[in-house]
Every structure is written in C-alpha cells, then in structure tokens.
Amino acid sequence: MLDAHDLRKTYQTGDGSLTVLDGVSLSVARGESVALTGESGSGKSTLLHLLGCLDTPDGGRLSLDGSRIDDLDDAGRARLRRDRIGVVFQSLNLIPSLTVAQNLAFQARLAGRHDPDWQQRLTRRLGLDGLGQRFPEQLSGGQQQRVAIGRAIANRPDLVLADEPTGNLDETTAARVMDLLLELVDETGAAFLMVTHSDVLAARLSRRLHLSGGRLA
Ligand code: ADP
Ligand code: MG
C-alpha cells in the first residue's frame, strides 16, 4: 500500500544544513499498524510529513498502491491528502472558527465524500454526541483529541498517520482515546502509522520501527 524507498531530507538552517533522514525505507500494508519511535529530534515528524505528502523529500521514492507520489505537484499532493490520507497532528490543528460537526465533516466535504450516516456513527463512537455545535475551545483536551481523530477518519482514508495522538492527555484518557483510534482504523481497514514515545502504546501495534541517526531499525 505505502512504500518508501531511500527517503532523504535535509533542512537548511541558519548556520548550515541538517540531514534528518538519511535513507529511510519502509512499507506499510493495508490493515497493518506501525509504531514509529525515536528520540526527540530524531526526525519522526519529518518522516510523517513526507509520508502524508505534507512536505517533499530531497531524495528517494514514495509510492501509494504502486503509483509514485513523491513527484506530484502541489495540487496533486493536496488532492491525495484530501481523498486518501488522514492525519492526526501533534498540535491537533482543529479549525477554531468551525463547530465540532463542521470540523468533522470538513475534509470529507472537500473530497465530495461527506456521508451523514457515517459521521453520525463516528460522532457517537467518539463520545461527541451533543457536542456537535460547540467550538473547539469549548471542549476538554481529550474531547479535542477525539475530534482530531474523527476528522482524520471521516472520509475513510486509505492511510492514517498520527503524530503522538495522545501525547497531551493523562494516562487514562490516553488509553481510552487510543482504544478508539485503533478500533476505528481497524474498521476502515486503513494502513496506520503512529509516532509515539510510549512503549506501552507501541506494543499494541502490529510492528515497531525505531528512527535513529536518520535511519530506521
Ligand atoms: P521529532 O518529531 O522526532 O522530534 P522532527 O522531525 O520534528 O523530530 O525534527 C528533526 C530535526 O529537524 C530537529 O532537529 C528539528 O529541529 C529539525 N527541523 C524540523 N523541521 C525543521 C525545519 N522546517 N527547518 C529546519 N529544521 C527543522
Ligand atoms: Mg515530532
């Protein structure tokens, strides 16, 4: 489903350049869930952004179902993100001026795939019943996190990427949110890759990759 081969990424910094990914290769199959661990600053978010077509690699190849996606133009990448990829960001990125219901439907509407029945079911499963007309700032951290998860899954993407999706939650809430995320991903049959600091959470996924020195082990 998702194939990355020899991905490279170097950032230009004020005082030179920093090679963050130095030949990263990985494959994720449909229905498979992969945990990505690594020290802070090891390049986990950078890799997730490349896999999610939010940024472009400096070298290497990336393909989805056998088609190259690393050489798409901006419009092509935007279309792919809209139609086939769901991302749960570390900083959530909920749209503050939209209600919970509007945030949930946003991407699916853009993709022309808004399905009111699925959204209603998703809303119930996320424990967000009755909160649809609220704005993000009127929700708890755990509730906001669940909206971010729902939004990433609302258009039933083929690939779901999550960057420390429970990083800002207490342990009990994190465990509940993680249960929900894994269940929903499983239900949609998507390929799933999640960045996490937690060994306990990583152990719940089917495979684990560790990023260190710009490479995976
Ligand atoms: P992680 O998610 O594992 O903590 P990141 O991928 O966020 O790591 O960052 C890896 C390294 O790249 C860090 O040293 C970070 O400071 C640097 N970095 C990330 N984004 C940029 C950028 N846009 N420009 C310059 N350096 C960056
Ligand atoms: Mg990060």
Short mmCIF file of N, CA and C and ligand atoms in Angstrom, two decimals, residues 9-14 18-21 36-49 55 90 163-164 195 197 211, ligand 1:
data_model
loop_
_atom_site.label_atom_id
_atom_site.label_comp_id
_atom_site.label_asym_id
_atom_site.label_seq_id
_atom_site.Cartn_x
_atom_site.Cartn_y
_atom_site.Cartn_z
N LYS A 9 16.01 13.70 3.66
CA LYS A 9 15.54 15.06 3.91
C LYS A 9 16.60 15.85 4.66
N THR A 10 16.97 16.97 4.09
CA THR A 10 17.95 17.86 4.72
C THR A 10 17.31 19.24 4.87
N TYR A 11 17.38 19.80 6.06
CA TYR A 11 16.88 21.16 6.28
C TYR A 11 18.04 22.14 6.21
N GLN A 12 17.80 23.30 5.62
CA GLN A 12 18.78 24.39 5.66
C GLN A 12 18.53 25.17 6.93
N THR A 13 19.53 25.30 7.74
CA THR A 13 19.37 26.06 8.98
C THR A 13 20.24 27.31 8.87
N GLY A 14 20.10 28.19 9.82
CA GLY A 14 20.84 29.44 9.80
C GLY A 14 22.34 29.22 9.59
N LEU A 18 21.13 20.46 7.98
CA LEU A 18 20.92 19.36 8.92
C LEU A 18 20.23 18.22 8.18
N THR A 19 20.94 17.11 8.02
CA THR A 19 20.33 15.93 7.39
C THR A 19 19.57 15.14 8.45
N VAL A 20 18.25 15.11 8.29
CA VAL A 20 17.40 14.48 9.30
C VAL A 20 17.06 13.05 8.90
N LEU A 21 16.79 12.83 7.62
CA LEU A 21 16.52 11.47 7.13
C LEU A 21 17.60 11.14 6.11
N LEU A 36 6.06 4.22 15.24
CA LEU A 36 7.35 4.84 14.94
C LEU A 36 7.85 5.51 16.21
N THR A 37 8.98 5.00 16.72
CA THR A 37 9.56 5.59 17.93
C THR A 37 10.91 6.22 17.58
N GLY A 38 11.49 6.92 18.52
CA GLY A 38 12.77 7.58 18.31
C GLY A 38 12.87 8.76 19.26
N GLU A 39 14.10 9.15 19.55
CA GLU A 39 14.29 10.27 20.48
C GLU A 39 13.73 11.55 19.90
N SER A 40 13.48 12.49 20.77
CA SER A 40 13.04 13.81 20.36
C SER A 40 14.08 14.38 19.39
N GLY A 41 13.61 14.91 18.26
CA GLY A 41 14.53 15.49 17.28
C GLY A 41 15.11 14.48 16.30
N SER A 42 14.69 13.21 16.39
CA SER A 42 15.26 12.19 15.51
C SER A 42 14.66 12.22 14.11
N GLY A 43 13.59 12.99 13.92
CA GLY A 43 13.03 13.13 12.58
C GLY A 43 11.70 12.42 12.38
N LYS A 44 11.04 12.03 13.45
CA LYS A 44 9.77 11.30 13.34
C LYS A 44 8.70 12.14 12.63
N SER A 45 8.54 13.38 13.09
CA SER A 45 7.52 14.24 12.47
C SER A 45 7.88 14.55 11.02
N THR A 46 9.16 14.73 10.76
CA THR A 46 9.60 14.97 9.39
C THR A 46 9.20 13.81 8.49
N LEU A 47 9.45 12.58 8.95
CA LEU A 47 9.10 11.40 8.16
C LEU A 47 7.59 11.32 7.96
N LEU A 48 6.83 11.57 9.03
CA LEU A 48 5.37 11.52 8.92
C LEU A 48 4.86 12.55 7.90
N HIS A 49 5.48 13.74 7.91
CA HIS A 49 5.07 14.77 6.95
C HIS A 49 5.37 14.35 5.51
N ASP A 55 5.00 17.45 2.85
CA ASP A 55 6.31 18.01 2.51
C ASP A 55 6.94 17.04 1.50
N GLN A 90 0.17 16.50 15.87
CA GLN A 90 0.60 16.64 17.26
C GLN A 90 -0.09 17.86 17.89
N ASP A 163 0.59 11.72 14.76
CA ASP A 163 1.83 12.17 15.39
C ASP A 163 1.59 12.35 16.89
N GLU A 164 2.01 11.40 17.69
CA GLU A 164 1.80 11.41 19.14
C GLU A 164 0.37 11.82 19.48
N VAL A 195 3.34 7.88 15.42
CA VAL A 195 4.51 8.26 16.19
C VAL A 195 4.14 8.23 17.66
N HIS A 197 5.91 8.07 21.92
CA HIS A 197 7.01 7.95 22.87
C HIS A 197 6.80 6.77 23.80
N LEU A 211 13.56 5.14 14.77
CA LEU A 211 14.33 6.07 13.94
C LEU A 211 15.51 6.60 14.75
P1 ADP B 1 10.89 14.58 16.06
O1 ADP B 1 9.48 14.64 15.58
O2 ADP B 1 11.48 13.20 16.06
O3 ADP B 1 11.06 15.22 17.41
P2 ADP B 1 11.42 16.46 13.89
O4 ADP B 1 11.17 15.73 12.63
O5 ADP B 1 10.37 17.41 14.35
O6 ADP B 1 11.81 15.42 15.05
O7 ADP B 1 12.77 17.28 13.75
C1 ADP B 1 14.00 16.65 13.41
C2 ADP B 1 15.10 17.71 13.38
O8 ADP B 1 14.89 18.59 12.30
C3 ADP B 1 15.15 18.58 14.63
O9 ADP B 1 16.49 18.84 14.94
C4 ADP B 1 14.43 19.82 14.19
O10 ADP B 1 14.89 20.93 14.91
C5 ADP B 1 14.79 19.93 12.73
N1 ADP B 1 13.73 20.56 11.94
C6 ADP B 1 12.45 20.17 11.84
N2 ADP B 1 11.76 20.94 10.98
C7 ADP B 1 12.63 21.87 10.52
C8 ADP B 1 12.56 22.96 9.59
N3 ADP B 1 11.40 23.24 8.95
N4 ADP B 1 13.67 23.68 9.36
C9 ADP B 1 14.84 23.40 9.98
N5 ADP B 1 14.98 22.37 10.86
C10 ADP B 1 13.91 21.62 11.13
#
